[in-house]
Coordinates of C-alpha atoms in Angstrom, one line a residue:
Chain A
M1 CA 69.2 -4.1 45.0
S2 CA 71.8 -6.7 45.5
A3 CA 71.0 -6.9 49.2
A4 CA 73.1 -8.9 51.6
P5 CA 70.3 -9.9 54.0
V6 CA 71.2 -10.6 57.5
T7 CA 72.1 -14.3 57.5
P8 CA 70.1 -16.2 60.0
S9 CA 73.2 -17.3 61.9
T10 CA 74.6 -13.9 62.4
A11 CA 71.3 -12.3 63.1
S12 CA 70.5 -14.9 65.6
T13 CA 73.7 -14.5 67.5
E14 CA 73.2 -10.8 67.5
A15 CA 69.6 -10.9 68.5
H16 CA 70.7 -12.8 71.5
A17 CA 73.5 -10.4 72.1
G18 CA 71.1 -7.5 71.8
A19 CA 68.7 -9.1 74.3
A20 CA 71.6 -9.7 76.7
R21 CA 72.8 -6.1 76.4
R22 CA 69.3 -4.9 77.1
G23 CA 69.2 -6.9 80.3
T24 CA 66.1 -8.1 82.0
A25 CA 62.7 -7.2 80.7
S26 CA 61.6 -5.6 83.9
R27 CA 64.1 -2.8 83.7
R28 CA 62.6 0.6 82.7
P29 CA 64.9 2.9 80.7
A30 CA 65.1 6.5 81.9
A31 CA 62.4 8.9 80.6
F32 CA 64.9 11.6 80.0
S33 CA 68.4 10.8 78.8
L34 CA 71.1 13.4 78.0
R35 CA 72.7 10.9 75.7
R36 CA 69.6 10.8 73.5
V37 CA 69.2 14.5 73.6
A38 CA 72.8 14.9 72.5
A39 CA 72.4 12.5 69.6
L40 CA 69.4 14.4 68.3
A41 CA 71.0 17.8 69.0
R42 CA 74.0 16.9 67.0
A43 CA 71.8 16.2 64.0
E44 CA 69.9 19.4 64.6
T45 CA 73.1 21.4 64.7
L46 CA 74.2 19.8 61.4
L47 CA 70.8 20.8 59.9
L48 CA 71.2 24.4 61.1
L49 CA 74.7 24.6 59.7
R50 CA 73.4 23.4 56.3
N51 CA 70.5 25.9 56.2
G52 CA 72.1 29.2 55.2
T53 CA 69.0 31.4 55.8
A54 CA 68.2 29.9 59.1
L55 CA 71.8 30.1 60.2
F56 CA 72.0 33.8 59.2
N57 CA 68.7 34.6 61.0
A58 CA 69.9 32.8 64.1
V59 CA 73.4 34.2 64.3
A60 CA 73.3 37.7 62.8
I61 CA 69.8 39.2 63.3
S62 CA 69.9 40.0 67.0
P63 CA 73.3 41.6 67.1
L64 CA 72.4 43.7 64.0
F65 CA 69.1 44.7 65.5
V66 CA 70.8 45.7 68.7
L67 CA 73.5 47.7 66.9
F68 CA 70.7 49.4 64.8
F69 CA 68.7 50.3 67.9
S70 CA 71.6 51.5 69.9
T71 CA 72.7 53.8 67.0
I72 CA 69.3 55.4 66.3
S73 CA 68.3 55.7 70.0
G74 CA 71.5 57.5 70.8
T75 CA 72.6 54.8 73.3
L76 CA 75.9 54.8 71.5
G77 CA 76.0 58.5 70.7
P78 CA 78.9 60.8 71.5
D79 CA 77.2 61.9 74.8
A80 CA 76.4 58.4 75.9
D81 CA 77.5 57.2 79.4
P82 CA 79.3 53.9 78.8
D83 CA 78.3 52.7 82.3
V84 CA 74.6 53.1 81.2
A85 CA 75.0 52.1 77.6
G86 CA 76.8 48.8 78.2
P87 CA 74.1 47.1 80.4
L88 CA 71.3 48.5 78.3
I89 CA 72.9 46.9 75.2
L90 CA 73.2 43.6 77.0
Q91 CA 69.6 43.8 78.0
Q92 CA 68.6 44.5 74.5
L93 CA 70.8 41.7 73.1
A94 CA 69.3 39.2 75.6
A95 CA 65.7 40.2 74.7
M96 CA 66.3 40.0 71.0
S97 CA 68.3 36.8 71.1
L98 CA 65.7 35.1 73.4
L99 CA 62.8 36.2 71.3
F100 CA 64.2 35.6 67.8
V101 CA 66.8 32.9 68.2
V102 CA 64.9 30.9 70.8
Y103 CA 61.2 31.6 70.4
Y104 CA 60.7 32.5 66.7
N105 CA 63.4 30.2 65.3
L106 CA 62.3 27.2 67.4
T107 CA 58.6 27.7 66.5
T108 CA 59.5 27.4 62.8
T109 CA 61.8 24.4 63.6
Y110 CA 59.0 22.5 65.4
V111 CA 56.6 23.3 62.6
A112 CA 59.1 22.1 60.0
R113 CA 59.9 18.9 61.8
R114 CA 56.2 18.1 62.3
Q115 CA 55.2 18.9 58.8
E116 CA 58.0 16.7 57.3
L117 CA 56.8 13.9 59.6
V118 CA 60.1 13.8 61.4
L119 CA 58.5 14.2 64.8
K120 CA 56.1 11.3 64.0
R121 CA 59.1 9.1 63.2
L122 CA 61.1 10.1 66.2
L123 CA 58.1 9.2 68.5
T124 CA 58.3 5.6 67.3
G125 CA 61.8 5.4 68.7
E126 CA 63.2 5.5 72.2
C127 CA 63.0 9.3 72.6
S128 CA 60.4 10.9 74.8
R129 CA 58.6 14.1 73.9
P130 CA 60.5 16.3 76.3
E131 CA 63.7 14.9 74.8
L132 CA 62.6 15.9 71.3
L133 CA 61.7 19.4 72.4
A134 CA 64.9 19.8 74.2
A135 CA 67.1 18.5 71.5
A136 CA 65.7 20.8 68.8
A137 CA 66.3 23.7 71.2
V138 CA 70.0 23.0 71.8
P139 CA 71.4 24.8 68.8
A140 CA 69.3 27.9 69.5
L141 CA 70.3 27.9 73.2
L142 CA 74.0 27.6 72.2
I143 CA 73.7 30.5 69.8
T144 CA 72.0 32.6 72.4
A145 CA 74.7 31.8 75.0
V146 CA 77.5 32.6 72.6
Q147 CA 75.8 35.9 71.6
L148 CA 75.5 36.9 75.2
V149 CA 79.1 36.0 76.0
L150 CA 80.4 37.8 72.9
G151 CA 78.1 40.7 73.7
Y152 CA 79.5 40.9 77.2
A153 CA 83.0 40.8 75.9
A154 CA 82.3 43.5 73.3
V155 CA 80.7 45.8 75.9
A156 CA 83.5 45.2 78.4
L157 CA 86.2 46.0 75.8
L158 CA 84.5 48.8 73.8
L159 CA 82.5 50.6 76.5
A160 CA 83.0 49.7 80.2
P161 CA 82.9 46.4 81.9
P162 CA 79.6 46.1 83.7
P163 CA 80.1 45.9 87.5
L164 CA 78.4 42.4 87.7
A165 CA 76.9 43.2 91.1
N166 CA 75.0 39.9 91.3
P167 CA 75.7 37.6 88.3
V168 CA 73.6 34.8 89.9
L169 CA 70.5 36.8 89.0
V170 CA 71.5 36.9 85.3
V171 CA 71.9 33.1 85.3
V172 CA 68.6 32.7 87.1
A173 CA 66.9 34.8 84.5
L174 CA 68.3 32.8 81.7
V175 CA 67.6 29.4 83.4
L176 CA 63.9 30.4 83.9
V177 CA 63.1 32.1 80.7
T178 CA 64.7 29.7 78.2
P179 CA 62.4 26.7 79.0
T180 CA 59.5 29.1 79.1
L181 CA 60.2 30.3 75.5
V182 CA 61.0 26.8 74.3
L183 CA 57.5 25.7 75.6
L184 CA 55.8 28.8 74.1
A185 CA 57.5 27.9 70.8
A186 CA 56.1 24.4 71.0
A187 CA 52.6 25.8 71.8
T188 CA 52.8 28.3 69.0
S189 CA 54.0 25.6 66.5
G190 CA 50.8 23.7 67.3
V191 CA 48.7 26.6 66.0
S192 CA 50.9 27.1 62.9
R193 CA 49.9 25.0 59.9
T194 CA 53.1 25.8 57.9
V195 CA 56.5 27.3 58.4
E196 CA 55.3 30.4 56.6
S197 CA 52.2 30.8 58.8
A198 CA 54.6 30.6 61.8
Q199 CA 55.8 34.1 60.8
L200 CA 52.3 35.3 61.6
T201 CA 51.5 33.2 64.6
T202 CA 54.6 34.3 66.4
L203 CA 54.0 38.0 65.8
P204 CA 51.6 38.6 68.7
A205 CA 53.9 37.2 71.3
L206 CA 57.0 38.8 69.7
A207 CA 55.3 42.2 69.6
V208 CA 53.9 42.1 73.1
L209 CA 56.9 40.6 74.8
M210 CA 59.3 43.0 73.1
V211 CA 57.3 46.2 73.7
F212 CA 56.7 45.3 77.3
S213 CA 60.3 44.3 77.9
G214 CA 61.0 48.0 78.2
V215 CA 64.4 47.8 76.7
V216 CA 63.8 48.4 73.0
A217 CA 61.0 50.9 73.2
P218 CA 60.8 54.0 75.6
A219 CA 58.8 53.1 78.6
G220 CA 55.3 54.5 78.7
G221 CA 53.5 56.0 81.6
G222 CA 52.6 54.4 85.0
G223 CA 50.0 52.2 83.5
F224 CA 52.5 50.7 81.1
D225 CA 54.9 49.7 83.9
D226 CA 52.1 48.1 85.9
V227 CA 51.4 45.8 83.0
A228 CA 55.0 45.4 81.8
R229 CA 56.4 44.1 85.0
F230 CA 54.3 41.0 84.8
T231 CA 55.6 40.0 81.4
P232 CA 58.6 37.6 81.1
M233 CA 61.0 39.7 79.0
H234 CA 60.5 42.7 81.4
A235 CA 61.4 40.3 84.3
V236 CA 64.5 39.2 82.4
A237 CA 65.5 42.8 81.8
S238 CA 65.0 43.6 85.5
L239 CA 67.1 40.7 86.6
F240 CA 69.8 41.7 84.1
R241 CA 69.8 45.2 85.5
L242 CA 70.0 44.0 89.1
G243 CA 72.6 41.4 88.2
L244 CA 74.8 43.5 85.9
T245 CA 74.7 46.9 87.6
G246 CA 73.1 46.3 91.1
T247 CA 70.9 49.4 90.6
D248 CA 67.1 49.8 91.0
A249 CA 64.8 50.9 88.2
D250 CA 65.6 54.6 88.9
G251 CA 69.4 54.0 88.8
A252 CA 70.0 54.1 92.6
A253 CA 72.7 51.7 93.8
L254 CA 71.6 48.7 95.9
A255 CA 73.4 46.4 98.4
L256 CA 73.8 42.8 97.4
G257 CA 70.9 41.7 99.8
E258 CA 68.7 44.4 98.3
T259 CA 69.3 43.0 94.8
F260 CA 68.0 39.7 95.9
A261 CA 64.9 41.3 97.5
Q262 CA 64.2 43.2 94.3
A263 CA 64.6 40.0 92.3
A264 CA 61.7 38.3 94.1
L265 CA 59.0 39.7 91.9
P266 CA 60.7 39.1 88.5
V267 CA 61.6 35.6 89.5
A268 CA 58.0 34.9 90.6
V269 CA 56.8 36.3 87.3
L270 CA 59.1 34.0 85.4
L271 CA 58.0 31.0 87.4
A272 CA 54.4 31.8 86.7
W273 CA 55.1 32.1 83.0
L274 CA 57.0 28.9 83.0
G275 CA 53.9 27.2 84.4
L276 CA 51.7 28.9 81.8
A277 CA 54.0 27.9 79.0
W278 CA 54.1 24.3 80.2
Y279 CA 50.3 24.2 80.1
A280 CA 50.1 25.9 76.7
A281 CA 52.6 23.4 75.2
R282 CA 50.6 20.5 76.6
R283 CA 47.4 22.0 75.3
W284 CA 48.4 23.1 71.8
M285 CA 51.6 21.3 70.7
R286 CA 51.0 18.8 67.9
W287 CA 53.3 16.0 66.8
E288 CA 51.7 15.2 63.5
P289 CA 50.2 17.3 60.7
Q290 CA 46.5 17.7 61.0
R291 CA 44.7 15.2 58.8
Chain B
M1 CA 40.6 -18.0 66.0
S2 CA 42.8 -20.8 64.7
P3 CA 44.9 -22.7 67.3
S4 CA 48.1 -20.8 68.0
P5 CA 51.1 -22.7 66.7
K6 CA 53.2 -22.3 69.8
P7 CA 50.7 -22.3 72.7
A8 CA 53.5 -23.1 75.2
T9 CA 55.0 -19.6 75.1
A10 CA 53.4 -16.4 76.1
P11 CA 52.4 -14.4 73.1
M12 CA 54.6 -11.5 72.1
I13 CA 51.6 -9.5 71.0
S14 CA 48.2 -10.1 72.7
V15 CA 45.1 -8.0 71.9
R16 CA 41.7 -8.7 73.5
G17 CA 38.6 -6.8 72.6
A18 CA 40.6 -3.8 71.5
R19 CA 38.5 -0.7 70.5
R20 CA 39.4 2.7 69.2
R21 CA 37.2 5.6 68.6
Y22 CA 37.5 8.9 66.8
G23 CA 34.7 11.0 68.1
G24 CA 31.5 9.1 67.2
F25 CA 33.3 6.8 64.8
E26 CA 34.6 3.5 66.0
A27 CA 37.5 2.5 63.8
V28 CA 38.4 -0.6 65.8
R29 CA 35.5 -2.6 67.1
G30 CA 36.7 -5.3 69.4
V31 CA 39.7 -7.0 67.9
D32 CA 41.4 -10.2 69.3
L33 CA 44.8 -11.1 68.0
E34 CA 47.8 -13.1 69.2
V35 CA 51.2 -13.2 67.7
H36 CA 53.8 -15.6 69.1
R37 CA 57.6 -15.5 69.1
G38 CA 59.1 -15.8 65.7
E39 CA 55.7 -15.6 63.9
L40 CA 54.9 -13.4 61.1
V41 CA 51.3 -12.3 60.9
A42 CA 50.0 -10.2 58.0
L43 CA 47.2 -7.8 58.7
L44 CA 45.1 -7.3 55.5
G45 CA 42.2 -5.2 54.8
T46 CA 40.8 -2.6 52.4
N47 CA 41.5 1.1 53.0
G48 CA 39.5 2.3 56.0
A49 CA 39.2 -1.3 57.5
G50 CA 41.0 -0.1 60.7
K51 CA 44.4 -1.6 60.1
T52 CA 46.4 1.5 60.9
S53 CA 44.2 2.4 63.9
L54 CA 44.8 -1.1 65.3
V55 CA 48.5 -1.2 64.6
E56 CA 49.0 2.2 66.2
M57 CA 47.5 0.9 69.4
I58 CA 49.8 -2.2 69.3
E59 CA 52.8 0.1 68.5
G60 CA 52.0 2.1 71.6
L61 CA 51.4 5.3 69.6
A62 CA 47.8 5.6 70.7
P63 CA 45.8 4.3 73.7
A64 CA 43.1 1.7 73.3
D65 CA 39.6 3.1 74.1
G66 CA 38.6 -0.4 75.3
G67 CA 39.9 -3.9 75.7
E68 CA 43.5 -4.9 76.4
V69 CA 46.7 -4.6 74.4
R70 CA 49.9 -6.2 75.5
V71 CA 53.3 -6.3 73.8
L72 CA 56.0 -8.3 75.5
G73 CA 53.6 -8.5 78.4
H74 CA 53.2 -4.8 78.9
D75 CA 50.7 -2.1 77.9
P76 CA 52.6 -0.6 75.0
Y77 CA 51.1 2.9 75.5
R78 CA 51.0 3.3 79.3
E79 CA 54.2 1.2 79.9
R80 CA 55.9 2.5 76.8
R81 CA 59.3 2.7 78.3
R82 CA 59.3 -1.0 79.2
V83 CA 58.8 -2.1 75.6
I84 CA 60.2 0.7 73.5
D85 CA 63.8 -0.6 73.2
R86 CA 62.5 -4.0 72.2
V87 CA 60.3 -3.1 69.3
G88 CA 61.0 -1.6 65.9
V89 CA 58.5 0.4 63.9
M90 CA 58.4 1.1 60.2
L91 CA 55.5 3.5 59.6
Q92 CA 53.6 3.7 56.4
E93 CA 54.6 7.3 56.2
A94 CA 57.3 9.0 58.2
G95 CA 59.8 11.7 57.4
F96 CA 63.5 12.2 57.3
S97 CA 65.4 15.4 57.7
S98 CA 66.3 15.8 54.0
D99 CA 69.5 17.7 54.6
L100 CA 71.1 14.8 56.5
T101 CA 73.0 12.1 54.7
V102 CA 71.9 8.5 54.9
A103 CA 74.8 7.7 57.2
E104 CA 74.1 10.7 59.5
T105 CA 70.4 9.7 59.7
V106 CA 71.4 6.1 60.7
R107 CA 74.0 7.4 63.2
M108 CA 71.4 9.8 64.8
W109 CA 68.9 7.0 65.1
A110 CA 71.4 4.5 66.5
S111 CA 72.7 7.0 69.0
T112 CA 69.2 7.2 70.6
M113 CA 69.0 3.5 71.0
T114 CA 69.8 1.2 73.9
S115 CA 71.4 -1.6 71.9
P116 CA 71.7 -0.8 68.2
R117 CA 73.2 -3.3 65.8
P118 CA 76.3 -2.0 63.9
Q119 CA 75.2 0.9 61.6
A120 CA 77.1 -0.5 58.6
E121 CA 75.3 -3.8 59.0
A122 CA 71.9 -2.2 58.9
L123 CA 72.8 -0.2 55.8
D124 CA 74.2 -3.3 54.2
A125 CA 71.1 -5.3 55.0
V126 CA 69.0 -2.9 52.9
A127 CA 71.7 -2.4 50.2
L128 CA 72.2 1.3 50.9
T129 CA 75.9 1.1 51.8
H130 CA 76.9 2.8 48.5
R131 CA 74.5 5.7 49.2
A132 CA 75.7 6.3 52.7
D133 CA 77.1 9.8 52.0
V134 CA 74.1 10.9 49.9
R135 CA 71.6 13.4 51.3
V136 CA 68.2 11.9 52.0
A137 CA 66.7 14.6 49.8
S138 CA 68.5 12.9 46.8
L139 CA 67.2 9.4 47.5
S140 CA 64.6 7.7 45.3
G141 CA 61.3 6.7 46.8
G142 CA 62.4 3.1 47.0
E143 CA 65.7 4.0 48.6
R144 CA 63.9 6.0 51.3
R145 CA 61.7 3.0 52.0
R146 CA 64.8 0.9 52.5
L147 CA 66.2 3.5 54.8
D148 CA 63.0 3.3 56.7
L149 CA 63.5 -0.4 57.0
A150 CA 67.1 0.1 58.1
L151 CA 66.0 2.3 61.0
A152 CA 63.3 -0.1 62.0
I153 CA 65.7 -3.0 62.3
L154 CA 68.6 -1.0 63.8
G155 CA 67.7 -1.7 67.4
E156 CA 67.5 -5.5 66.8
P157 CA 63.9 -5.5 67.8
E158 CA 62.2 -8.6 69.2
V159 CA 58.9 -7.4 67.7
L160 CA 59.0 -5.6 64.4
F161 CA 56.0 -3.7 62.9
L162 CA 56.1 -3.2 59.1
D163 CA 53.4 -1.0 57.6
E164 CA 53.5 -1.4 53.8
P165 CA 57.2 -2.1 53.7
T166 CA 57.6 -2.6 50.0
T167 CA 55.4 0.2 48.6
G168 CA 57.3 2.0 45.9
L169 CA 60.0 -0.7 45.6
D170 CA 61.0 -2.2 42.3
P171 CA 60.5 -6.0 42.0
E172 CA 64.2 -6.8 42.8
S173 CA 64.2 -4.6 45.9
R174 CA 60.9 -6.2 46.9
Q175 CA 62.4 -9.6 46.7
A176 CA 65.5 -8.4 48.7
T177 CA 63.2 -7.0 51.4
W178 CA 61.4 -10.2 51.6
R179 CA 64.6 -12.1 52.0
L180 CA 65.6 -9.7 54.8
V181 CA 62.3 -10.1 56.6
R182 CA 62.5 -13.9 56.3
S183 CA 66.1 -13.9 57.7
L184 CA 65.0 -11.7 60.6
Q185 CA 62.1 -14.0 61.3
A186 CA 64.4 -17.0 61.1
A187 CA 66.5 -15.3 63.8
G188 CA 63.4 -15.2 66.1
T189 CA 62.0 -11.8 65.3
T190 CA 58.2 -11.5 65.7
V191 CA 56.7 -9.5 62.8
L192 CA 53.3 -7.8 62.4
L193 CA 53.1 -6.9 58.7
T194 CA 50.5 -4.6 57.2
T195 CA 50.3 -4.8 53.5
H196 CA 48.1 -4.2 50.4
Y197 CA 50.1 -6.7 48.4
L198 CA 48.4 -10.1 48.8
D199 CA 51.3 -11.9 47.2
E200 CA 53.5 -10.3 49.9
A201 CA 51.3 -11.8 52.6
E202 CA 51.3 -15.2 50.8
A203 CA 55.1 -15.1 50.5
L204 CA 55.9 -14.1 54.1
A205 CA 53.0 -14.7 56.5
D206 CA 52.6 -17.7 58.8
R207 CA 49.1 -16.4 59.4
V208 CA 47.0 -13.7 57.9
A209 CA 44.2 -11.7 59.6
I210 CA 41.8 -9.9 57.4
M211 CA 40.1 -6.8 58.7
S212 CA 36.9 -5.2 57.6
G213 CA 34.8 -2.6 59.3
G214 CA 37.0 -2.4 62.3
R215 CA 36.9 -6.2 63.0
I216 CA 39.0 -9.2 62.1
V217 CA 36.6 -11.1 59.8
R218 CA 39.0 -14.0 59.1
E219 CA 42.2 -15.3 60.5
G220 CA 44.3 -18.3 59.8
T221 CA 47.1 -19.6 57.7
V222 CA 47.0 -18.6 54.0
A223 CA 46.0 -22.2 53.3
D224 CA 43.1 -22.0 55.8
V225 CA 41.8 -18.7 54.4
V226 CA 42.2 -19.8 50.8
A227 CA 40.6 -23.2 51.5
A228 CA 37.3 -21.5 52.1
E229 CA 37.3 -20.2 48.6
P230 CA 36.4 -22.4 45.6
A231 CA 39.0 -23.4 43.0
T232 CA 38.6 -22.7 39.3
I233 CA 39.0 -24.8 36.1
E234 CA 39.1 -23.0 32.8
L235 CA 39.3 -24.6 29.4
E236 CA 38.5 -24.2 25.7
A237 CA 37.4 -27.3 23.8
R238 CA 38.5 -28.1 20.3
D239 CA 37.6 -31.1 18.2
A240 CA 40.2 -33.5 16.5
A241 CA 40.4 -31.1 13.6
G242 CA 41.1 -28.1 15.8
R243 CA 37.8 -26.5 15.4
T244 CA 36.2 -24.7 18.4
V245 CA 33.5 -26.6 20.1
V246 CA 31.0 -24.5 22.1
V247 CA 30.3 -26.3 25.3
D248 CA 27.0 -25.9 27.0
P249 CA 27.4 -26.4 30.7
E250 CA 24.6 -29.0 30.5
D251 CA 27.0 -31.1 28.4
L252 CA 29.5 -31.4 31.2
P253 CA 29.7 -34.6 33.2
P254 CA 28.3 -34.5 36.8
L255 CA 30.8 -32.6 38.9
A256 CA 30.8 -33.3 42.7
G257 CA 32.0 -29.9 43.9
L258 CA 30.7 -27.6 41.2
L259 CA 29.3 -24.3 42.4
D260 CA 28.7 -22.7 39.0
A261 CA 29.8 -22.8 35.4
T262 CA 30.0 -19.9 33.0
V263 CA 30.9 -19.7 29.4
D264 CA 32.4 -16.6 27.9
R265 CA 32.8 -17.0 24.1
E266 CA 34.3 -20.5 23.9
R267 CA 36.0 -20.3 27.3
V268 CA 34.4 -22.4 30.0
R269 CA 34.9 -21.4 33.6
L270 CA 34.0 -23.8 36.4
R271 CA 34.1 -22.9 40.1
T272 CA 34.5 -26.0 42.3
E273 CA 35.0 -26.9 45.9
R274 CA 36.6 -30.3 44.9
L275 CA 39.3 -29.4 42.4
Q276 CA 41.0 -32.8 42.1
E277 CA 37.9 -34.9 41.5
D278 CA 36.2 -32.5 39.3
L279 CA 39.3 -32.0 37.2
E280 CA 39.6 -35.7 36.8
A281 CA 36.0 -35.9 35.7
V282 CA 36.5 -33.1 33.2
L283 CA 39.6 -34.8 31.7
A284 CA 37.9 -38.1 31.4
W285 CA 34.9 -36.5 29.8
A286 CA 37.2 -34.8 27.2
R287 CA 39.0 -38.0 26.4
R288 CA 35.7 -39.8 26.0
L289 CA 34.4 -37.2 23.5
E290 CA 37.9 -36.9 21.9
L291 CA 38.1 -33.2 22.7
R292 CA 41.4 -31.2 22.9
L293 CA 41.4 -28.9 25.9
H294 CA 43.2 -25.7 25.0
H295 CA 44.5 -23.2 27.6
L296 CA 43.6 -25.6 30.3
D297 CA 44.0 -23.9 33.6
A298 CA 43.1 -25.5 37.0
R299 CA 44.1 -23.8 40.2
S300 CA 43.2 -23.4 43.9
A301 CA 41.9 -20.0 45.0
S302 CA 44.5 -17.4 45.6
L303 CA 44.7 -15.3 48.7
E304 CA 43.7 -12.3 46.5
Q305 CA 40.6 -14.2 45.4
A306 CA 39.7 -15.0 49.0
F307 CA 40.3 -11.5 50.1
L308 CA 38.2 -9.9 47.4
A309 CA 35.3 -12.3 48.0
L310 CA 35.5 -11.6 51.7
A311 CA 35.7 -7.8 51.2
E312 CA 32.6 -8.1 48.9
R313 CA 30.7 -10.2 51.4
T314 CA 31.5 -8.0 54.4
A315 CA 30.9 -4.8 52.5
A316 CA 27.4 -6.1 51.5
G317 CA 26.2 -6.8 55.0
P318 CA 27.2 -6.1 58.6
A319 CA 30.5 -7.6 59.3
P320 CA 30.3 -10.9 61.2
S321 CA 31.8 -10.7 64.6
G322 CA 35.0 -12.5 65.4
T323 CA 36.3 -15.0 63.0
A324 CA 34.1 -16.1 60.2
S325 CA 34.8 -19.8 59.9
S326 CA 31.0 -20.5 60.0
D327 CA 30.4 -19.0 56.6
A328 CA 33.4 -20.8 55.0
G329 CA 32.5 -22.3 51.7
T330 CA 29.5 -20.2 51.1
P331 CA 29.7 -18.9 47.6
A332 CA 29.7 -15.2 47.1
A333 CA 27.3 -15.4 44.2
G334 CA 24.4 -17.6 43.5
P335 CA 24.5 -20.2 40.8
N336 CA 24.7 -18.5 37.4
R337 CA 22.6 -19.7 34.5
P338 CA 25.2 -20.9 32.1
E339 CA 25.1 -19.2 28.7
V340 CA 26.6 -20.2 25.5
V341 CA 28.1 -17.6 23.2
A342 CA 29.3 -18.8 19.9

């Protein structure tokens, strides 16, 4: 190569300039910086846009699934009540999008970045581990957000606008469940040797969380509900129902205060899962391929 | 340990009694090392000597299981955030996202840094400017290695770690990388270099530290380390008519520093600790006997020779602790009985 090495004089000036810009040695840079997360997230977004399969999976799968479900289950049939169908479709879309776009897609992303030694490199730089996890999650979270906004618009236009009895609960559900799923994806990536094996390792959580969510499969008997209500996607579905329609599980209308009261259990369940997911990520997440 | 060249300043890297274990295996067994500002120290050792384990501790990627590691006055693992924006790391093996271009990769890395140098300058320094818009997937191995280096120097680090920086580079790129490293060092950058190429260490290092069995078994300037190894004189003797003369080692004049002499066919090989005097004696002897010395070759030990002798010695027995200046000059092999082969 016909390199133009840094000439001593320039490099020297700049080394001093660099030291000056860095300030005193005793200053401690922040452990979590949105600037660094944004820098990595921009690269992650480019990578997603350049990977046709991953992009299709992320953008199209959940809406197609929901359309398919709604059609075969009669939610969108000729006798369907638009006031019931709309919120149900949004619950299904949230469940599918969170599970596939966030949990599944992120698990494979973390495995891929680890196996190609990108995480190892990034750890030699200024980014902290939470920043790396967050940055990789940004494209997935954006897609989920857009899917939900478009889903809401579609439901409002084509069926009936949901009453939005307590939208705060919808936001709370999303704010609590997304970091939980990001951390679960990190934990699952740690037990997945390859991107291919992540298709298997994500199955148990996908199946259990989806079935117990109660929005894609007909609810079982009393025993089913006793278990289901302690699972995160069921909690999300409950908060969506309370927030979108302001009704209880049997469809009875609730006052605003009552929606908050009924939200207590699902919020507690989500907080507990957030703690579990944090522990699992710390316990199982790996940053380098196993030697 | 040899006296540090700049004792007045606090060392940029200071390691005392560092240890690192993997389960029952101790990969680093009490290492002391100091590197001062603007110094380039090359860490040498055979595979499995513990180089990477040691360097990972100094880079702050792994905690020390014992002893003390300080970089820029801080524990690089526990006080990572205090040093991270002042060091640059080029790992032996690290990945790129292959669907990003070179320029996008550099931009991403620069955007995470506190005080990056201009991105174009970093690419220019490793001669990758013309490849800026190429996807990393399409780069050659040598180009990737140069991109590695560009990222490592992007933050204008005060301390730079280079792990096998020229592996896979063609000779020209290697020379260019060496020039770049020298210019960084001239600008005050402190460098800890790990390499398998002993000529690279000879070309760049102010000091070398040779690791074996988890310890540093020798440390000093290249000249110091090499001085402990004997020089060699090789020759083939011909008479005035050009006919080969088979030399019996017994025929040689007395040589003050001779360790051993061997003869392979007509080629005589002498190992000596006093190259100049013994070479003079050999030349005088040849003139006296009117011999022509063909393919005469007299040279001091190379770093490679010193390294191999040391590796052989430390592999044979338990590694001596600390620096091994006490065994300097001890020949690796016993005196050989010279043999004449016609």
